Amino acid sequence: MLKVLIIGSGGREHALAWKLGQDKRIGKIYVAPGNAGTEQLEKAENVNLTTVAELVKFAKDKEVGMTLVGSEALLVEGIVDAFRAERLNIFGPNKNAARLEGSKKFAKEFMQKYGVRTAAFASFDDAEKALEYLKTCPYPTVIKASGLAAGKGVVICQNQTDAEKTVQAMMKEKIFGEAGAEIVIEEFLTGFEVSVLTFCDGKTILPMKTAKDHKTIGEYNTGPNTGGMGSICPHPTMTDEQYQDFLDNISAPTLRGIQAENLQFTGVIFFGLMVSERGVYLLEYNARFGDPETQSVLALLETPLLTPIYACLDGKLDTVKLEWKDEVAVCLVAASAGYPGKFQKGIPIYKIEQASFFSQVFIAGAQRQDDEIHTSGGRVLNVVATGKDLAAARKTAYHAIDLIEFEGKTFRRDIGEV
Ligand code: AMP
Ligand code: GLY
């Protein structure tokens, strides 16, 4: 029976392990390093490994047949190349292709070259030139560290003074280290955001159902951005026409570019879209599953996850048709008090079992301590419920999250309110 390795420790990885655990072909699921949720899944075992070298050795020793990578850092570092060099199956883009997420400058230039609709931009590796540019650009303007900055590298600047401070902080004070050595300054777009996760084998892009993330900590888009405080699938307001616009002006030219550049992209392309009055724009590519989008998207996917994954590795994605439940899924995130700023860890969590009667509970940041589960991260857990419509799914999800108890439990009441 197949042994699978999932790399990561969040709610996304718990959801991936949960979905793969339903597949009869899979006998064992290792999660590195995993969390208190993955540890409790029937076929799963947490393994405390983090470096590429350790993971390659482990996969060889245990004869792991398929590896999935949750977060972007290892992809950008080249984990896929390292696994392939040892003839190990791994689902994700190689180092060169992962630049679509790892370098915003590379991604924007790619979009421009292949006609993927995106915000107008300029990129800089010289702070003085960037400061000069800020004198003439329209405001608000968006400044992005080009490299990976754990989701914190995007700043919307209302005026020239804010923008100058941001350039100083990124390029001179290096608050994001080398990730901010190059920056992208781009046009500010308005509209609503849509996440589209897709499978890609380098020849075909196969979209999953659309989803909506909720990025700010506060209700009704207030307060600082987080990793995501909830998601719903499918996206409740994107029209068929807007979806077609995405296929024609974002997905199709992306695929042309991938082929023309010979990127051999195998894995998930997650398109972060802005639907504006002028059409659908691409804000960014991610080269991996989204968190918390994955939790609600997988709740509706009927096809075993291994089917598109194998098809990607075999270059046969064009033969796959994904089957979906005709329902709506809602994922609520319960976070620690203080997140995304400073927060306490080690707080006991109660009544997960009660909530599990009504919903799927995924652990995002919690570890087992003897018989208890204690918080260990900013985003602590996810409650995922499905229903015949959005109202039904929300009702169940909120009922379930209300049952769970931990000191400082913080969540948004407006997830999926349209
Ligand atoms: P990114 O990491 O590029 O997706 O940016 C993070 C978040 O910043 C996005 O989800 C948007 O909410 C916001 N953002 C990024 N680029 C723009 C833009 N050009 N105009 C308006 N908001 C943006
Ligand atoms: N939910 C956004 C992300 O995974 O980057």
Short mmCIF file of C-alpha atoms and ligand atoms in Angstrom, two decimals:
data_model
loop_
_atom_site.label_atom_id
_atom_site.label_comp_id
_atom_site.label_asym_id
_atom_site.label_seq_id
_atom_site.Cartn_x
_atom_site.Cartn_y
_atom_site.Cartn_z
CA MET A 1 0.00 0.00 0.00
CA LEU A 2 1.09 3.47 -0.80
CA LYS A 3 2.91 5.58 1.77
CA VAL A 4 2.42 9.33 1.52
CA LEU A 5 4.38 12.16 3.10
CA ILE A 6 2.77 15.56 3.70
CA ILE A 7 5.09 18.40 4.63
CA GLY A 8 3.73 21.15 6.87
CA SER A 9 1.94 21.73 10.15
CA GLY A 10 -1.20 23.78 9.56
CA GLY A 11 -4.92 23.33 8.96
CA ARG A 12 -4.23 22.91 5.25
CA GLU A 13 -1.99 19.92 5.93
CA HIS A 14 -4.55 18.40 8.33
CA ALA A 15 -7.17 18.76 5.59
CA LEU A 16 -4.87 17.17 2.99
CA ALA A 17 -4.14 14.26 5.33
CA TRP A 18 -7.86 13.86 6.11
CA LYS A 19 -8.76 13.74 2.41
CA LEU A 20 -5.94 11.34 1.50
CA GLY A 21 -6.82 9.17 4.50
CA GLN A 22 -10.12 8.27 2.79
CA ASP A 23 -8.25 6.68 -0.12
CA LYS A 24 -8.05 2.89 0.15
CA ARG A 25 -4.84 2.82 -1.90
CA ILE A 26 -3.04 4.66 0.88
CA GLY A 27 -1.81 2.68 3.85
CA LYS A 28 0.26 5.24 5.69
CA ILE A 29 0.44 9.03 5.88
CA TYR A 30 3.47 10.67 7.43
CA VAL A 31 3.12 14.35 8.29
CA ALA A 32 6.27 16.37 8.84
CA PRO A 33 6.08 17.89 11.38
CA GLY A 34 2.26 17.78 11.63
CA ASN A 35 0.17 18.84 14.62
CA ALA A 36 -2.25 17.52 17.25
CA GLY A 37 -4.86 16.92 14.55
CA THR A 38 -2.81 14.99 12.01
CA GLU A 39 -1.44 12.82 14.81
CA GLN A 40 -4.95 11.55 15.60
CA LEU A 41 -5.89 10.52 12.07
CA GLU A 42 -6.15 6.79 11.66
CA LYS A 43 -3.38 6.15 9.13
CA ALA A 44 -1.22 9.11 10.04
CA GLU A 45 1.96 9.57 12.01
CA ASN A 46 3.78 12.81 12.75
CA VAL A 47 7.50 12.85 12.08
CA ASN A 48 9.66 15.62 13.39
CA LEU A 49 11.65 16.55 10.29
CA THR A 50 12.07 19.90 8.62
CA THR A 51 15.11 20.17 6.35
CA VAL A 52 15.16 19.04 2.72
CA ALA A 53 18.03 16.64 3.38
CA GLU A 54 16.19 14.99 6.30
CA LEU A 55 12.99 14.71 4.29
CA VAL A 56 14.72 13.15 1.26
CA LYS A 57 16.45 10.60 3.48
CA PHE A 58 13.21 9.77 5.28
CA ALA A 59 11.28 9.32 2.02
CA LYS A 60 13.97 6.96 0.72
CA ASP A 61 14.28 4.97 3.93
CA LYS A 62 10.52 4.52 4.34
CA GLU A 63 9.86 4.02 0.62
CA VAL A 64 7.39 6.89 0.48
CA GLY A 65 5.53 6.76 -2.85
CA MET A 66 4.22 10.32 -2.96
CA THR A 67 5.12 13.57 -1.21
CA LEU A 68 3.00 16.72 -1.00
CA VAL A 69 4.40 20.07 0.08
CA GLY A 70 2.11 22.45 1.97
CA SER A 71 3.92 25.74 2.13
CA GLU A 72 5.95 27.69 -0.36
CA ALA A 73 9.31 28.06 1.36
CA LEU A 74 10.58 24.54 0.62
CA LEU A 75 9.32 24.68 -2.98
CA VAL A 76 11.23 27.88 -3.56
CA GLU A 77 14.26 26.31 -1.91
CA GLY A 78 14.11 23.44 -4.42
CA ILE A 79 12.72 20.47 -2.50
CA VAL A 80 11.10 19.11 -5.67
CA ASP A 81 14.43 19.06 -7.51
CA ALA A 82 16.07 17.31 -4.55
CA PHE A 83 13.37 14.59 -4.43
CA ARG A 84 13.40 14.09 -8.21
CA ALA A 85 17.18 13.73 -8.19
CA GLU A 86 16.60 10.66 -6.01
CA ARG A 87 13.75 9.43 -8.23
CA LEU A 88 11.20 10.11 -5.51
CA ASN A 89 7.65 11.12 -6.50
CA ILE A 90 6.76 14.58 -5.28
CA PHE A 91 3.85 16.82 -6.21
CA GLY A 92 4.87 20.44 -6.64
CA PRO A 93 6.79 22.78 -8.94
CA ASN A 94 10.55 22.62 -9.35
CA LYS A 95 12.68 25.49 -8.08
CA ASN A 96 12.66 27.35 -11.38
CA ALA A 97 8.85 27.14 -11.74
CA ALA A 98 8.28 28.03 -8.07
CA ARG A 99 9.65 31.50 -8.88
CA LEU A 100 6.08 32.29 -9.94
CA GLU A 101 5.47 32.58 -6.20
CA GLY A 102 9.01 33.11 -4.91
CA SER A 103 9.78 36.23 -6.92
CA LYS A 104 7.05 38.80 -7.45
CA LYS A 105 9.31 40.57 -9.95
CA PHE A 106 9.65 37.38 -11.99
CA ALA A 107 5.90 36.75 -11.75
CA LYS A 108 4.93 40.27 -12.84
CA GLU A 109 7.35 40.23 -15.76
CA PHE A 110 5.97 36.82 -16.77
CA MET A 111 2.39 38.18 -16.63
CA GLN A 112 3.36 41.17 -18.71
CA LYS A 113 5.23 39.11 -21.28
CA TYR A 114 2.38 36.66 -21.83
CA GLY A 115 -0.55 39.06 -21.55
CA VAL A 116 -1.93 37.87 -18.20
CA ARG A 117 -4.09 40.77 -17.02
CA THR A 118 -2.50 42.35 -13.96
CA ALA A 119 -2.00 45.73 -12.25
CA ALA A 120 0.47 48.11 -13.91
CA PHE A 121 3.81 47.96 -12.09
CA ALA A 122 7.47 48.89 -11.90
CA SER A 123 10.18 46.95 -10.11
CA PHE A 124 13.31 48.24 -8.37
CA ASP A 125 16.49 46.93 -6.84
CA ASP A 126 17.78 50.44 -6.12
CA ALA A 127 16.13 52.34 -3.25
CA GLU A 128 16.96 55.79 -4.66
CA LYS A 129 15.26 54.99 -7.95
CA ALA A 130 12.23 53.64 -6.11
CA LEU A 131 12.01 56.83 -4.01
CA GLU A 132 12.22 58.93 -7.17
CA TYR A 133 9.38 56.93 -8.74
CA LEU A 134 7.18 57.55 -5.68
CA LYS A 135 7.15 61.28 -6.50
CA THR A 136 5.14 60.70 -9.65
CA CYS A 137 3.02 57.60 -9.06
CA PRO A 138 -0.71 57.82 -8.20
CA TYR A 139 -1.94 57.05 -4.65
CA PRO A 140 -2.93 54.77 -3.01
CA THR A 141 -0.12 52.62 -4.33
CA VAL A 142 0.90 49.06 -3.46
CA ILE A 143 4.47 48.16 -2.46
CA LYS A 144 5.52 44.52 -2.40
CA ALA A 145 8.71 42.84 -1.28
CA SER A 146 9.63 40.66 -4.24
CA GLY A 147 10.74 37.63 -2.23
CA LEU A 148 8.87 35.46 0.28
CA ALA A 149 7.83 37.39 3.38
CA ALA A 150 5.38 34.99 5.05
CA GLY A 151 2.37 36.91 3.73
CA LYS A 152 3.50 40.19 5.29
CA GLY A 153 5.36 41.70 2.35
CA VAL A 154 2.51 43.71 0.80
CA VAL A 155 1.81 47.26 1.98
CA ILE A 156 -0.90 49.54 0.67
CA CYS A 157 0.36 53.11 0.94
CA GLN A 158 -2.11 55.98 1.02
CA ASN A 159 0.36 58.74 0.25
CA GLN A 160 3.98 59.50 -0.67
CA THR A 161 5.13 59.77 2.96
CA ASP A 162 3.84 56.28 3.82
CA ALA A 163 5.32 54.92 0.61
CA GLU A 164 8.75 56.41 1.34
CA LYS A 165 8.73 54.88 4.82
CA THR A 166 7.82 51.50 3.34
CA VAL A 167 10.61 51.64 0.75
CA GLN A 168 13.09 52.62 3.48
CA ALA A 169 11.94 49.78 5.72
CA MET A 170 12.04 47.14 3.00
CA MET A 171 15.12 48.17 1.05
CA LYS A 172 17.34 49.93 3.56
CA GLU A 173 16.36 48.57 6.98
CA LYS A 174 15.69 45.17 5.37
CA ILE A 175 12.76 44.29 7.63
CA PHE A 176 12.09 41.28 5.38
CA GLY A 177 15.77 40.49 4.88
CA GLU A 178 16.78 39.72 1.29
CA ALA A 179 13.10 39.29 0.32
CA GLY A 180 12.88 43.10 0.25
CA ALA A 181 16.11 43.74 -1.65
CA GLU A 182 13.94 43.97 -4.75
CA ILE A 183 10.46 45.49 -4.66
CA VAL A 184 7.48 45.82 -6.95
CA ILE A 185 5.41 49.00 -6.87
CA GLU A 186 2.01 48.55 -8.44
CA GLU A 187 -1.29 50.14 -9.23
CA PHE A 188 -3.94 49.88 -6.48
CA LEU A 189 -6.96 47.90 -7.65
CA THR A 190 -10.42 47.84 -6.13
CA GLY A 191 -13.04 45.12 -6.29
CA PHE A 192 -13.46 41.76 -4.59
CA GLU A 193 -10.93 38.96 -4.32
CA VAL A 194 -11.30 35.38 -5.51
CA SER A 195 -8.98 32.43 -4.94
CA VAL A 196 -8.81 29.82 -7.68
CA LEU A 197 -6.76 26.75 -6.88
CA THR A 198 -5.90 24.70 -9.95
CA PHE A 199 -3.92 21.58 -10.82
CA CYS A 200 -1.27 21.94 -13.51
CA ASP A 201 0.88 19.36 -15.30
CA GLY A 202 2.64 21.89 -17.51
CA LYS A 203 0.22 21.21 -20.39
CA THR A 204 -3.22 21.61 -18.83
CA ILE A 205 -4.60 23.81 -16.06
CA LEU A 206 -7.54 22.16 -14.29
CA PRO A 207 -9.34 24.49 -11.87
CA MET A 208 -10.88 23.38 -8.61
CA LYS A 209 -13.99 25.17 -7.37
CA THR A 210 -13.51 28.87 -6.67
CA ALA A 211 -13.15 30.09 -3.09
CA LYS A 212 -13.25 33.24 -1.02
CA ASP A 213 -10.72 33.97 1.70
CA HIS A 214 -11.28 36.51 4.49
CA LYS A 215 -7.94 38.11 5.16
CA THR A 216 -8.36 40.70 7.89
CA ILE A 217 -8.58 39.85 11.59
CA GLY A 218 -11.58 42.15 12.11
CA GLU A 219 -15.09 41.74 10.77
CA TYR A 220 -16.10 43.58 7.60
CA ASN A 221 -12.49 43.87 6.39
CA THR A 222 -11.12 45.79 9.33
CA GLY A 223 -7.80 45.50 11.10
CA PRO A 224 -4.53 44.00 9.93
CA ASN A 225 -4.22 41.14 7.45
CA THR A 226 -3.78 37.58 8.68
CA GLY A 227 -3.01 34.30 6.94
CA GLY A 228 -6.78 34.02 6.43
CA MET A 229 -9.63 33.94 8.96
CA GLY A 230 -12.11 31.85 7.00
CA SER A 231 -13.04 30.63 3.55
CA ILE A 232 -16.05 29.62 1.57
CA CYS A 233 -16.37 27.44 -1.48
CA PRO A 234 -17.62 28.11 -4.08
CA HIS A 235 -17.04 31.87 -4.20
CA PRO A 236 -20.49 33.39 -3.59
CA THR A 237 -20.42 36.41 -5.89
CA MET A 238 -18.21 35.61 -8.88
CA THR A 239 -20.41 35.41 -11.98
CA ASP A 240 -20.06 32.94 -14.87
CA GLU A 241 -18.95 35.83 -17.05
CA GLN A 242 -16.21 36.81 -14.61
CA TYR A 243 -15.11 33.19 -14.37
CA GLN A 244 -14.87 33.04 -18.16
CA ASP A 245 -12.80 36.22 -18.06
CA PHE A 246 -10.42 34.44 -15.65
CA LEU A 247 -10.15 31.45 -18.01
CA ASP A 248 -9.53 33.60 -21.08
CA ASN A 249 -7.34 36.38 -19.72
CA ILE A 250 -5.52 34.80 -16.78
CA SER A 251 -5.46 31.00 -16.93
CA ALA A 252 -4.98 30.54 -20.71
CA PRO A 253 -2.11 33.04 -21.11
CA THR A 254 -0.49 31.63 -17.93
CA LEU A 255 -0.42 28.20 -19.53
CA ARG A 256 1.00 29.64 -22.75
CA GLY A 257 3.74 31.29 -20.72
CA ILE A 258 4.53 28.13 -18.77
CA GLN A 259 4.96 26.25 -22.03
CA ALA A 260 6.91 28.98 -23.81
CA GLU A 261 9.33 29.29 -20.86
CA ASN A 262 9.49 25.49 -20.53
CA LEU A 263 8.82 25.77 -16.78
CA GLN A 264 7.47 22.20 -16.53
CA PHE A 265 5.17 23.33 -13.76
CA THR A 266 3.71 20.32 -11.94
CA GLY A 267 1.59 21.04 -8.92
CA VAL A 268 -0.99 23.54 -7.74
CA ILE A 269 -1.24 27.01 -9.21
CA PHE A 270 -3.31 29.15 -6.92
CA PHE A 271 -4.46 32.32 -8.66
CA GLY A 272 -5.13 35.26 -6.33
CA LEU A 273 -7.61 37.38 -8.31
CA MET A 274 -9.14 40.82 -7.98
CA VAL A 275 -12.45 41.20 -9.77
CA SER A 276 -12.69 44.89 -10.59
CA GLU A 277 -15.11 46.89 -12.68
CA ARG A 278 -12.53 46.77 -15.47
CA GLY A 279 -12.38 42.97 -15.46
CA VAL A 280 -10.58 40.18 -13.62
CA TYR A 281 -6.96 40.92 -12.62
CA LEU A 282 -4.28 38.60 -11.31
CA LEU A 283 -2.79 39.86 -8.04
CA GLU A 284 -0.42 36.95 -7.54
CA TYR A 285 0.45 33.35 -8.23
CA ASN A 286 0.98 30.90 -5.41
CA ALA A 287 2.64 27.60 -6.22
CA ARG A 288 0.79 25.52 -3.59
CA PHE A 289 -2.56 24.88 -1.94
CA GLY A 290 -4.02 27.90 -0.10
CA ASP A 291 -4.76 28.01 3.60
CA PRO A 292 -7.68 28.24 4.55
CA GLU A 293 -9.09 27.78 1.03
CA THR A 294 -8.00 24.14 0.85
CA GLN A 295 -10.09 23.25 3.88
CA SER A 296 -13.37 24.33 2.24
CA VAL A 297 -12.44 23.25 -1.30
CA LEU A 298 -11.49 19.70 -0.26
CA ALA A 299 -14.71 19.42 1.76
CA LEU A 300 -16.58 19.46 -1.57
CA LEU A 301 -14.19 17.44 -3.73
CA GLU A 302 -15.52 13.94 -4.35
CA THR A 303 -12.70 12.75 -6.60
CA PRO A 304 -9.83 11.17 -4.65
CA LEU A 305 -6.97 13.66 -4.44
CA LEU A 306 -4.52 11.09 -5.77
CA THR A 307 -6.31 11.05 -9.14
CA PRO A 308 -5.32 14.57 -10.27
CA ILE A 309 -1.97 14.27 -8.48
CA TYR A 310 -0.95 11.13 -10.39
CA ALA A 311 -2.31 12.65 -13.60
CA CYS A 312 -0.09 15.70 -13.04
CA LEU A 313 3.00 13.57 -12.59
CA ASP A 314 2.12 11.48 -15.67
CA GLY A 315 1.36 14.53 -17.81
CA LYS A 316 -2.22 13.32 -18.31
CA LEU A 317 -4.21 15.97 -16.53
CA ASP A 318 -6.29 16.49 -19.68
CA THR A 319 -7.97 13.12 -18.98
CA VAL A 320 -9.21 14.07 -15.50
CA LYS A 321 -12.64 15.41 -14.65
CA LEU A 322 -13.10 16.47 -11.06
CA GLU A 323 -16.35 15.52 -9.33
CA TRP A 324 -17.83 17.89 -6.76
CA LYS A 325 -20.57 17.83 -4.15
CA ASP A 326 -23.28 20.27 -5.16
CA GLU A 327 -23.07 22.02 -1.80
CA VAL A 328 -21.44 24.99 -0.11
CA ALA A 329 -18.57 24.67 2.35
CA VAL A 330 -17.65 27.17 5.06
CA CYS A 331 -14.36 27.14 6.95
CA LEU A 332 -14.07 29.25 10.10
CA VAL A 333 -10.72 29.94 11.71
CA ALA A 334 -10.41 30.22 15.49
CA ALA A 335 -7.28 32.18 16.38
CA SER A 336 -5.41 33.06 19.56
CA ALA A 337 -6.17 36.42 21.20
CA GLY A 338 -3.73 39.01 19.86
CA TYR A 339 -3.12 37.32 16.48
CA PRO A 340 -1.75 38.49 14.01
CA GLY A 341 0.29 40.36 16.63
CA LYS A 342 1.73 38.78 19.75
CA PHE A 343 -0.23 35.92 21.29
CA GLN A 344 0.10 33.43 24.14
CA LYS A 345 0.70 29.74 23.54
CA GLY A 346 -0.03 26.65 25.62
CA ILE A 347 -3.70 27.36 26.35
CA PRO A 348 -5.84 24.21 26.74
CA ILE A 349 -8.62 23.63 24.20
CA TYR A 350 -11.87 21.87 25.15
CA LYS A 351 -14.88 20.34 23.41
CA ILE A 352 -13.37 19.64 20.01
CA GLU A 353 -15.20 16.29 20.10
CA GLN A 354 -18.58 17.98 20.56
CA ALA A 355 -17.93 20.30 17.62
CA SER A 356 -16.87 17.28 15.55
CA PHE A 357 -20.43 15.89 15.71
CA PHE A 358 -21.54 18.73 13.49
CA SER A 359 -18.48 19.64 11.47
CA GLN A 360 -14.98 18.67 10.48
CA VAL A 361 -12.46 20.19 12.88
CA PHE A 362 -8.96 20.68 11.51
CA ILE A 363 -6.13 21.64 13.82
CA ALA A 364 -3.97 24.53 12.59
CA GLY A 365 -1.77 25.45 15.54
CA ALA A 366 -2.11 23.12 18.51
CA GLN A 367 -0.05 20.35 20.06
CA ARG A 368 -0.92 17.49 22.37
CA GLN A 369 0.29 17.71 25.98
CA ASP A 370 -0.52 14.47 27.76
CA ASP A 371 -4.31 14.17 27.54
CA GLU A 372 -4.96 17.75 26.52
CA ILE A 373 -4.56 19.75 23.34
CA HIS A 374 -2.86 23.11 23.80
CA THR A 375 -2.67 26.10 21.47
CA SER A 376 0.69 26.55 19.75
CA GLY A 377 0.01 29.01 16.94
CA GLY A 378 -1.81 32.17 15.87
CA ARG A 379 -4.40 30.29 13.89
CA VAL A 380 -5.42 27.49 16.23
CA LEU A 381 -8.10 25.47 14.48
CA ASN A 382 -10.58 25.38 11.61
CA VAL A 383 -14.20 24.33 11.69
CA VAL A 384 -15.50 23.21 8.30
CA ALA A 385 -19.17 22.58 7.59
CA THR A 386 -21.06 21.87 4.40
CA GLY A 387 -24.70 22.52 3.59
CA LYS A 388 -27.16 22.70 0.76
CA ASP A 389 -26.60 26.44 0.60
CA LEU A 390 -24.45 29.10 2.22
CA ALA A 391 -26.94 29.85 4.99
CA ALA A 392 -27.18 26.18 5.99
CA ALA A 393 -23.39 25.70 5.97
CA ARG A 394 -22.83 28.87 8.00
CA LYS A 395 -25.41 27.88 10.58
CA THR A 396 -23.74 24.52 11.18
CA ALA A 397 -20.21 25.96 11.20
CA TYR A 398 -21.07 28.69 13.71
CA HIS A 399 -22.93 26.25 15.93
CA ALA A 400 -19.86 24.02 15.98
CA ILE A 401 -17.30 26.78 16.61
CA ASP A 402 -19.43 28.13 19.46
CA LEU A 403 -19.06 24.77 21.22
CA ILE A 404 -15.26 24.84 21.25
CA GLU A 405 -13.67 26.48 24.26
CA PHE A 406 -10.28 28.02 24.80
CA GLU A 407 -9.27 31.20 26.51
CA GLY A 408 -8.98 34.03 24.02
CA LYS A 409 -10.77 32.18 21.18
CA THR A 410 -11.04 34.76 18.42
CA PHE A 411 -13.05 34.34 15.24
CA ARG A 412 -15.06 36.40 12.78
CA ARG A 413 -18.85 36.23 12.78
CA ASP A 414 -19.12 37.54 9.23
CA ILE A 415 -17.45 34.71 7.29
CA GLY A 416 -19.56 34.08 4.22
CA GLU A 417 -21.86 37.04 4.83
CA VAL A 418 -22.31 38.47 1.39
P1 AMP B 1 -0.47 39.37 -2.59
O1 AMP B 1 0.45 38.68 -1.60
O2 AMP B 1 0.21 39.93 -3.78
O3 AMP B 1 -1.72 38.56 -2.93
O4 AMP B 1 -1.09 40.56 -1.76
C1 AMP B 1 -1.72 40.36 -0.52
C2 AMP B 1 -3.00 41.14 -0.45
O5 AMP B 1 -2.75 42.52 -0.69
C3 AMP B 1 -4.00 40.74 -1.53
O6 AMP B 1 -4.74 39.63 -1.16
C4 AMP B 1 -4.82 42.00 -1.63
O7 AMP B 1 -5.75 42.07 -0.57
C5 AMP B 1 -3.80 43.09 -1.44
N1 AMP B 1 -3.27 43.54 -2.74
C6 AMP B 1 -2.22 43.05 -3.41
N2 AMP B 1 -2.02 43.70 -4.57
C7 AMP B 1 -2.98 44.64 -4.65
C8 AMP B 1 -3.32 45.63 -5.62
N3 AMP B 1 -2.61 45.81 -6.72
N4 AMP B 1 -4.38 46.42 -5.36
C9 AMP B 1 -5.10 46.27 -4.22
N5 AMP B 1 -4.84 45.36 -3.28
C10 AMP B 1 -3.80 44.54 -3.48
N1 GLY B 2 -5.12 32.09 1.87
C1 GLY B 2 -4.04 32.69 1.22
C2 GLY B 2 -2.83 31.88 1.11
O1 GLY B 2 -2.82 30.68 1.36
O2 GLY B 2 -1.82 32.44 0.71
#
